[in-house]
Tab-separated table of C-alpha atoms (C1' of nucleotides) and ligand atoms in Angstrom:
chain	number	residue	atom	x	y	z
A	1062	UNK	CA	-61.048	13.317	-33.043
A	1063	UNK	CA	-57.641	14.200	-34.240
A	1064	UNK	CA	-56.408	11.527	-31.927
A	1065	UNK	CA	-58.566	8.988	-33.336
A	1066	UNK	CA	-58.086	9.764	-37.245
A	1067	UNK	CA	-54.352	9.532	-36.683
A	1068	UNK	CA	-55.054	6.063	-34.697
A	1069	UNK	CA	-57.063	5.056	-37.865
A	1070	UNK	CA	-54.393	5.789	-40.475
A	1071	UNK	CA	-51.807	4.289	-38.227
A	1072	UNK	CA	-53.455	1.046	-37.894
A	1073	UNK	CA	-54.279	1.330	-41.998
A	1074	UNK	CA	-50.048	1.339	-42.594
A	1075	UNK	CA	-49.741	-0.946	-40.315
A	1076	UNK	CA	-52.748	-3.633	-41.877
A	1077	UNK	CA	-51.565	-2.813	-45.369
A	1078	UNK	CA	-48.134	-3.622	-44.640
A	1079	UNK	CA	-48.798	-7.156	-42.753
A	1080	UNK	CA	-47.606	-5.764	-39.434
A	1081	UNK	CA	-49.499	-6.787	-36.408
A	1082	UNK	CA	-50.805	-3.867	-34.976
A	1083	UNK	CA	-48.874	-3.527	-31.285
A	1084	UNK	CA	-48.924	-0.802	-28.903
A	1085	UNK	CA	-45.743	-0.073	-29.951
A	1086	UNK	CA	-45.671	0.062	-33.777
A	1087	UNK	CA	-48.811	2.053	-33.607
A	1088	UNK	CA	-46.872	4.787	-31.263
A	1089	UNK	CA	-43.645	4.512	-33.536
A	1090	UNK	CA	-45.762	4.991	-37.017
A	1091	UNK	CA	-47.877	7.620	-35.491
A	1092	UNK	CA	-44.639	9.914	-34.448
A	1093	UNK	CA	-42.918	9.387	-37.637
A	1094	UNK	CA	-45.449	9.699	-40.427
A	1095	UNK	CA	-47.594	12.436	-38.581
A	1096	UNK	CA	-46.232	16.245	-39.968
A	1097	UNK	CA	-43.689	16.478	-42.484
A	1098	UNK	CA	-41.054	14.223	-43.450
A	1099	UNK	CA	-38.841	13.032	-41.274
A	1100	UNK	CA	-35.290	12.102	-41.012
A	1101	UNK	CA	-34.328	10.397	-38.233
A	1102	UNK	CA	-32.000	7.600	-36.226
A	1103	UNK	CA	-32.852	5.164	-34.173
A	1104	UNK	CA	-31.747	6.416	-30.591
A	1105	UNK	CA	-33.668	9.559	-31.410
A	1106	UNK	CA	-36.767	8.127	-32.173
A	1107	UNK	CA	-36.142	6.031	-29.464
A	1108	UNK	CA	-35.570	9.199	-27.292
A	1109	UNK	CA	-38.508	10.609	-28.469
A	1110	UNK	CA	-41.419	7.602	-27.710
A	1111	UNK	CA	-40.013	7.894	-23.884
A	1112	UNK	CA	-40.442	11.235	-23.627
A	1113	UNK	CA	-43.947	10.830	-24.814
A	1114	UNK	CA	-44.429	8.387	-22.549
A	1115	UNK	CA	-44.345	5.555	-24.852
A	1116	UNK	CA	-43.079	2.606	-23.388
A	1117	UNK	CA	-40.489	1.350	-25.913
A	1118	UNK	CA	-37.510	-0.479	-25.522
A	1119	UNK	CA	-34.549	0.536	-27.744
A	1120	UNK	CA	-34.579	-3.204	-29.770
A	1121	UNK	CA	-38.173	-2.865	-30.714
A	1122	UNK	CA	-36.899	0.532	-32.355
A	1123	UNK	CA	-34.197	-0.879	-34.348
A	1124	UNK	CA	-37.227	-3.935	-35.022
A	1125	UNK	CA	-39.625	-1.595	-36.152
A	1126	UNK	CA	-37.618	0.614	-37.959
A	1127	UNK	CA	-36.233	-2.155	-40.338
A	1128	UNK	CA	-39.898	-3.863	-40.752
A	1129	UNK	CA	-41.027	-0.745	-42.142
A	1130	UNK	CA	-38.140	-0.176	-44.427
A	1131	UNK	CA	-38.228	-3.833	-45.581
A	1132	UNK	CA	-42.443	-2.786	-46.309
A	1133	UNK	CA	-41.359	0.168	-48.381
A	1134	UNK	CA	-42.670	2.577	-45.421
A	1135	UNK	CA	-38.935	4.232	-44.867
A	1136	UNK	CA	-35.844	3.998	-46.790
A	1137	UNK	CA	-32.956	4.377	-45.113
A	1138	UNK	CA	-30.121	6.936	-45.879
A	1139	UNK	CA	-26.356	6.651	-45.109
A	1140	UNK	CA	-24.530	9.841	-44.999
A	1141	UNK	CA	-22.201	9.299	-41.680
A	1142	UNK	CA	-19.867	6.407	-40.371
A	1143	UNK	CA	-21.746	5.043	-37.258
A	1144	UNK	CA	-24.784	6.206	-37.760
A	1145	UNK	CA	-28.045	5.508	-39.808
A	1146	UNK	CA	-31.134	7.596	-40.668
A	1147	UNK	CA	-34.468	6.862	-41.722
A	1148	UNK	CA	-36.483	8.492	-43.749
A	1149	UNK	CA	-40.333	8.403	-44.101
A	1150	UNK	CA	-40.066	9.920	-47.914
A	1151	UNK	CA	-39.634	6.748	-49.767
A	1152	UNK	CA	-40.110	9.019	-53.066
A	1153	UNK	CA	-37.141	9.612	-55.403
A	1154	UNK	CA	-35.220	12.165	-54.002
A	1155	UNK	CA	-32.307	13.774	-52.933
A	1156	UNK	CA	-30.388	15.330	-50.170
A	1157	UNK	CA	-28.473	18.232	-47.900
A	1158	UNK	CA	-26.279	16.838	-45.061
A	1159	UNK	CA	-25.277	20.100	-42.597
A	1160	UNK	CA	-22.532	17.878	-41.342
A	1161	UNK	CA	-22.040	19.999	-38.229
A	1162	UNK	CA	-25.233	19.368	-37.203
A	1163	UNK	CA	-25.738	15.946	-38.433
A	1164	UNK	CA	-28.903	16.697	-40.118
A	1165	UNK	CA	-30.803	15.951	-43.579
A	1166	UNK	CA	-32.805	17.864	-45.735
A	1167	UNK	CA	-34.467	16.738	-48.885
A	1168	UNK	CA	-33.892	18.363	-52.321
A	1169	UNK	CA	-36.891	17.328	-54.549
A	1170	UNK	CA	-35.682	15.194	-57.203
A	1171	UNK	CA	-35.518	17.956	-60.539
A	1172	UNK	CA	-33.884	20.406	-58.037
A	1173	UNK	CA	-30.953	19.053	-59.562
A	1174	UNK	CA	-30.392	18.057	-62.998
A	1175	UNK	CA	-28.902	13.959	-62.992
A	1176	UNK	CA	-28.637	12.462	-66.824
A	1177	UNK	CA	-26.377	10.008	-68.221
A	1178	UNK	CA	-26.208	7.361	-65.005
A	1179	UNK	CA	-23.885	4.173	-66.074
A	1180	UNK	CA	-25.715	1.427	-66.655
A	1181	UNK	CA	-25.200	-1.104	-64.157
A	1182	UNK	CA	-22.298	-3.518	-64.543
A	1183	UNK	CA	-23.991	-6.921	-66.097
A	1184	UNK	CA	-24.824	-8.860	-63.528
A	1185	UNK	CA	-26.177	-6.297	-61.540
A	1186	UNK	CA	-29.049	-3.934	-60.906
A	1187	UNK	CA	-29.186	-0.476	-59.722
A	1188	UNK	CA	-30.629	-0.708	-56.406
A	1189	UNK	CA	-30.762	2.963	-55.891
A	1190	UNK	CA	-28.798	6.343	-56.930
A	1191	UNK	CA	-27.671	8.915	-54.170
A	1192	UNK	CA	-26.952	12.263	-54.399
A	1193	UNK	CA	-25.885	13.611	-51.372
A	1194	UNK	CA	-24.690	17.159	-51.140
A	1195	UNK	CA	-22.935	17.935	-47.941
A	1196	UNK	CA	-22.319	21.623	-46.502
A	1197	UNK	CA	-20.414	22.928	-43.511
A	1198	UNK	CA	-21.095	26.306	-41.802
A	1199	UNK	CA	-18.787	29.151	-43.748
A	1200	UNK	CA	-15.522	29.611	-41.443
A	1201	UNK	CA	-15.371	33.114	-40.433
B	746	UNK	CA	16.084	0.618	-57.592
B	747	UNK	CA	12.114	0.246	-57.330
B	748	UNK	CA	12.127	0.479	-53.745
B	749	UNK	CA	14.230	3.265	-53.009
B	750	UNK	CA	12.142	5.390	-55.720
B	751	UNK	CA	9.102	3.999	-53.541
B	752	UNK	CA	10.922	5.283	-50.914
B	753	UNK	CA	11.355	8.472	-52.098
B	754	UNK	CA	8.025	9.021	-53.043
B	755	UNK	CA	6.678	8.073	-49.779
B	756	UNK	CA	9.231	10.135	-48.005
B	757	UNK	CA	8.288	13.205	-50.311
B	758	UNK	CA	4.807	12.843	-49.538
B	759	UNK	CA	4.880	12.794	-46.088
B	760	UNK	CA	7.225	15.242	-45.926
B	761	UNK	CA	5.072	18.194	-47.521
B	762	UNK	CA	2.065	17.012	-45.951
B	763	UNK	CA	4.423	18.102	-42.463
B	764	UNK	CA	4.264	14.291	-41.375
B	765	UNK	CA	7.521	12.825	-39.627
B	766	UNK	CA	8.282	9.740	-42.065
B	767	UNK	CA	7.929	7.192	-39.402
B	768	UNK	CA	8.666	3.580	-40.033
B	769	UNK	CA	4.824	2.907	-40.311
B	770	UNK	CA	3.197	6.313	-41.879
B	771	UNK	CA	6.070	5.255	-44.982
B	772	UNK	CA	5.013	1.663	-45.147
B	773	UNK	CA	1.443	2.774	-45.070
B	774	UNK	CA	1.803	5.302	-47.224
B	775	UNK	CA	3.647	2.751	-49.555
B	776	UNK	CA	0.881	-0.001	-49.514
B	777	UNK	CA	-1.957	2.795	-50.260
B	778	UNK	CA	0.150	4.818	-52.994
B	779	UNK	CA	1.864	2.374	-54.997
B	780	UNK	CA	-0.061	0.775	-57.375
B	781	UNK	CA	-3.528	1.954	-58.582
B	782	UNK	CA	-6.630	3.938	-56.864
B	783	UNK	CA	-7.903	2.444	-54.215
B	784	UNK	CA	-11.075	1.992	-51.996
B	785	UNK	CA	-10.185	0.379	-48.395
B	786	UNK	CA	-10.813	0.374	-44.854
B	787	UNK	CA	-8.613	0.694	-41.552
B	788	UNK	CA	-9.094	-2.946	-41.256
B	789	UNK	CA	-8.239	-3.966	-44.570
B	790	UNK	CA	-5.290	-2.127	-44.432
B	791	UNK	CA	-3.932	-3.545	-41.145
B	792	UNK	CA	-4.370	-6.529	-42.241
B	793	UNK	CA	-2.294	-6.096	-45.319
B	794	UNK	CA	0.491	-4.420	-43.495
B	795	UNK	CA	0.002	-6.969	-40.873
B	796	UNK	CA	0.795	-9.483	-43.860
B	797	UNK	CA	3.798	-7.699	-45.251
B	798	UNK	CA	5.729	-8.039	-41.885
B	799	UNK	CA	5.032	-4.437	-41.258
B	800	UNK	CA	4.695	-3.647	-37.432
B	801	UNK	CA	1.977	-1.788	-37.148
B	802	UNK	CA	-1.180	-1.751	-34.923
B	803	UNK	CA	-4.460	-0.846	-35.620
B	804	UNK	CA	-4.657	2.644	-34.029
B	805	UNK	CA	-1.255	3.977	-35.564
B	806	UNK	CA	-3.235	2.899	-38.750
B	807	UNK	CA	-6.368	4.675	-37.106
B	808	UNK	CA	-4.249	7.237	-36.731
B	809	UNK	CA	-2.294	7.484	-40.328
B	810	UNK	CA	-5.559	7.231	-42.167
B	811	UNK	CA	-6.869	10.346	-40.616
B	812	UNK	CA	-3.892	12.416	-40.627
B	813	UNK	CA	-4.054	11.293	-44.202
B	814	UNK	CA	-7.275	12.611	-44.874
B	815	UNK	CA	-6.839	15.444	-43.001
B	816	UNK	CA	-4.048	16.553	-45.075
B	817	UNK	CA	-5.822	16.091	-48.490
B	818	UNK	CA	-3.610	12.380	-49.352
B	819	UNK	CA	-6.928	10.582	-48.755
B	820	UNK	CA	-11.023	11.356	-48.719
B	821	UNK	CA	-13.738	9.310	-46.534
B	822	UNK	CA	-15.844	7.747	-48.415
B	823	UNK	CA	-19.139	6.825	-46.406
B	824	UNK	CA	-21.687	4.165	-48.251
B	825	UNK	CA	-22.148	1.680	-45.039
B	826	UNK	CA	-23.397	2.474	-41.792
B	827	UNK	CA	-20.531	1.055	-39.563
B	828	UNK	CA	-17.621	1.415	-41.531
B	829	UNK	CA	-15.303	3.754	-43.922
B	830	UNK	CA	-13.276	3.670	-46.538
B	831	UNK	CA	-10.360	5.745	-47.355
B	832	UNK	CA	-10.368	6.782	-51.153
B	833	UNK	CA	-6.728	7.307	-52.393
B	834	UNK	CA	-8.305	9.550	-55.499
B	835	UNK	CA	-8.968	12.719	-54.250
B	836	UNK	CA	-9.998	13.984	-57.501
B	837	UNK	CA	-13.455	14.668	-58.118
B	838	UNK	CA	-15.787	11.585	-59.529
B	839	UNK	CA	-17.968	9.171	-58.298
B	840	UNK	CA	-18.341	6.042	-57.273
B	841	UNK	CA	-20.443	2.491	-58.112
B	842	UNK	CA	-20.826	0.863	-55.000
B	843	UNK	CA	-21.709	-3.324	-55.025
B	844	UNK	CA	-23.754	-4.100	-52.131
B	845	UNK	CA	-23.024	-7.739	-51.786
B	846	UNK	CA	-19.531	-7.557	-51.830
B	847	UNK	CA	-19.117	-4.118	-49.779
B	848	UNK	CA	-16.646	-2.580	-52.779
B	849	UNK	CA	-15.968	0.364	-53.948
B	850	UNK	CA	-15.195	1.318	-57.806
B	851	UNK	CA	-14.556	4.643	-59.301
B	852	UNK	CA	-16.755	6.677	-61.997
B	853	UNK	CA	-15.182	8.756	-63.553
B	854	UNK	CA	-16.632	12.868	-63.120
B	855	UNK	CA	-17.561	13.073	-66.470
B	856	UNK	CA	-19.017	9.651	-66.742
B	857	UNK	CA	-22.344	11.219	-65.218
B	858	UNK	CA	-24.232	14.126	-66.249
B	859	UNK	CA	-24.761	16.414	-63.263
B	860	UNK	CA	-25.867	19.793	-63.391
B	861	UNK	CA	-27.760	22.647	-61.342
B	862	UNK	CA	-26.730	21.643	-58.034
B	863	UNK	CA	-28.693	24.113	-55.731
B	864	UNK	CA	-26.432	26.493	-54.154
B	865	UNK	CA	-25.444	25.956	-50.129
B	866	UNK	CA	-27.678	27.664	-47.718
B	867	UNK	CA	-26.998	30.689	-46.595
B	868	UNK	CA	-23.559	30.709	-44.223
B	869	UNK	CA	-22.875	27.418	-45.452
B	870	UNK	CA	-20.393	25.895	-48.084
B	871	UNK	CA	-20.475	23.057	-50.086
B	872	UNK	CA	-17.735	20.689	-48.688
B	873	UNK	CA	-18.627	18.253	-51.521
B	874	UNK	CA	-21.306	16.498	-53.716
B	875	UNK	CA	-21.376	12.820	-53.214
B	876	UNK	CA	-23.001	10.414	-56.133
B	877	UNK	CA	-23.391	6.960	-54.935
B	878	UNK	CA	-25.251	4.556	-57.352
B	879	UNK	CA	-25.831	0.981	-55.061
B	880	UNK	CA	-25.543	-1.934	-56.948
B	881	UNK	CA	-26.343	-5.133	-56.341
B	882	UNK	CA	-26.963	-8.568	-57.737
B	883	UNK	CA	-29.352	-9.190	-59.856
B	884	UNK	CA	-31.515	-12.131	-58.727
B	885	UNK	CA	-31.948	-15.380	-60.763
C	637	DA	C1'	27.558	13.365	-30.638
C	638	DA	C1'	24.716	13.677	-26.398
C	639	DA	C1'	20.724	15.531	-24.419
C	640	DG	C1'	16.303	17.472	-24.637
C	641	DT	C1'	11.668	17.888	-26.517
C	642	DA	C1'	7.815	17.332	-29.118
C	643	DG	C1'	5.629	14.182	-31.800
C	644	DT	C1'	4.454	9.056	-32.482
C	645	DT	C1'	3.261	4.405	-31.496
C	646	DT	C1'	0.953	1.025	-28.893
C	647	DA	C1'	-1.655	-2.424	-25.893
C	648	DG	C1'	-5.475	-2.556	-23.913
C	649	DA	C1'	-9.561	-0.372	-22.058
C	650	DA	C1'	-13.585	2.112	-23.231
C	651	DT	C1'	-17.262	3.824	-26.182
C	652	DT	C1'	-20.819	3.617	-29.642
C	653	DG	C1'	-24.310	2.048	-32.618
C	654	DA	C1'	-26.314	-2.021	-33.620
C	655	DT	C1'	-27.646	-6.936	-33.219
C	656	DC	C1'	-28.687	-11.246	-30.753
C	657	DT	C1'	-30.847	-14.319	-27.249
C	658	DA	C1'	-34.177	-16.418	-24.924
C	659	DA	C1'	-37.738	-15.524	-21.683
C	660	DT	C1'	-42.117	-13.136	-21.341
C	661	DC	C1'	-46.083	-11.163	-23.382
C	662	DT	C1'	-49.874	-10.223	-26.756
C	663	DA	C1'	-52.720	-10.179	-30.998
C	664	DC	C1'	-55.225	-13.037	-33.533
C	665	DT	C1'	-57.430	-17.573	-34.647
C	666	DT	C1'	-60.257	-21.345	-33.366
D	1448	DA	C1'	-61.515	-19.436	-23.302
D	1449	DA	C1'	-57.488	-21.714	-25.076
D	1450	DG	C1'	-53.892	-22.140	-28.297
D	1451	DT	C1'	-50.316	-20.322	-31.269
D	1452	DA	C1'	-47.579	-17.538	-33.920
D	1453	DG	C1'	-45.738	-13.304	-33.639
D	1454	DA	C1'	-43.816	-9.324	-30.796
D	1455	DT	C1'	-41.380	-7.156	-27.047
D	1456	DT	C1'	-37.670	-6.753	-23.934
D	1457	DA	C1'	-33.529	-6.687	-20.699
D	1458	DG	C1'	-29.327	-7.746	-20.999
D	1459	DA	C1'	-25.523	-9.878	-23.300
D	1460	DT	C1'	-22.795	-9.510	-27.262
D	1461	DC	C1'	-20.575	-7.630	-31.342
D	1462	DA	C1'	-17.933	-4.781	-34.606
D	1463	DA	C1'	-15.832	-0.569	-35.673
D	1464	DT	C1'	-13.730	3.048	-33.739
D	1465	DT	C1'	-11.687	6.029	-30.238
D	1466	DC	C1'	-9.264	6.882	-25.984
D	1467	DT	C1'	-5.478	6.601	-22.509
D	1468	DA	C1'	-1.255	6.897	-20.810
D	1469	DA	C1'	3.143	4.742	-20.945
D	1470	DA	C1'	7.074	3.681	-23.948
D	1471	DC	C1'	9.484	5.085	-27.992
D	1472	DT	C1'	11.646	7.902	-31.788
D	1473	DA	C1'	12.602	11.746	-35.024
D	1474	DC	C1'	14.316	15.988	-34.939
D	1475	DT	C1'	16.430	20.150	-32.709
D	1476	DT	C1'	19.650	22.198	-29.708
D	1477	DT	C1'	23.553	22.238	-27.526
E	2379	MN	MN1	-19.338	10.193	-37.557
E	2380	MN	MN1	-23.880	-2.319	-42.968
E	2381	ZN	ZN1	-35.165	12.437	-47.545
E	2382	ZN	ZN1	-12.971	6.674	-55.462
DNA sequence: AAAGTAGTTTAGAATTGATCTAATCTACTT
DNA sequence: AAGTAGATTAGATCAATTCTAAACTACTTT
């Protein structure tokens, strides 16, 4: 029952964003838009669909991640050379990089206060504003 | 006259960051110090020494760039998956970052109003609050 | 100044995350 | 059921970076 709503909803992202509904995408959607937001690379999610038994290869990943950024679904986040995450809150928002660990957290947008941004150079548009706030376990 | 003061400077700087002033940490640190702030990557900068008749090859720059960093002459600057630039200002302030063209440009701290940044987590510290605002081309 | 030592540079190999290619497969239309 | 556009995939390729280990050099000690 469970099973089947979350096969309904993932085959309603998929329809509403023009995406053919594979085997694939379906499994991909489901284990990044069921629970919470997520924050998440490419080899992980990969990771994750095999060990779920999802057969996946690691290119259809990296396809289906950037189909459903380009469809607004994700957004994707740079905080670390090499390395790209995506995350599945596409709201306004900002973040906590625990650069040991090489994980994100989101800080809801009026946990900090952000007035005055420069107004693009002319010419240009402000694709988006970051605010990343990165922290490192305490030595001692 | 000009390029023994260069030299100097270069010398002093390496010096009291406890770096022996090799022939290519002092053109290096020449080519990124003289002059204004500025944004650039390992390549870039091999490139230009590569140009100025410097011999130098691209892991001593590898190298120089993060024994830069790591003694507090440069910060990373991450903004694109896959690559990083080295920041000569090490002050705090921000930075405007055009898309298209992959370059870097300063804002000044107090050219943004930022306030009531939420406090680390517990057993963490704040290593530093990045503000990236993406621009990009307008269309038409 | 010569010798010794620790630090530095380097070519080239290796690694990593990501993208590309072109052959196979599948969802949808007719 | 057949046809077609779209999707998946293994494997090759790519770009940025790091690693390795041999040659070199700045500095210290005689
Ligand atoms: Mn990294
Ligand atoms: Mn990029
Ligand atoms: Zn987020
Ligand atoms: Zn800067």
């Amino acid at each position: 029952m469970t099973g089947s709503r979350n096969f309904a909803a993932a085959l309603a992202r998929l329809k509403s964003a023009g995406l053919r509904p594979t085997k694939q995408r379906l499994a991909l959607s489901k284990l990044l838009f069921e629970g919470g937001n997520r924050h998440i690379t490419a080899e992980q999610l990969h990771v994750e669909a095999r060990h779920q038994g999802v057969g996946v290869s690691l290119a259809t990943v990296y396809n289906a991640l950037h189909q459903f950024t380009e469809t607004g679904m994700l957004r994707e986040v740079v905080v670390d050379a090499g390395r790209s995450y995506f995350d599945t809150n596409v709201d306004e928002h900002h973040h906590l990089f625990y650069v040991d660990e090489g994980r994100l957290e989101d800080l809801p947008r009026d946990s900090v206060g952000l007035s005055d941004i420069p107004a693009a150079p002319i010419g240009c548009r402000v694709e988006r504003v970051e605010l990343i706030i990165r922290v490192r376990r305490a030595a001692g």
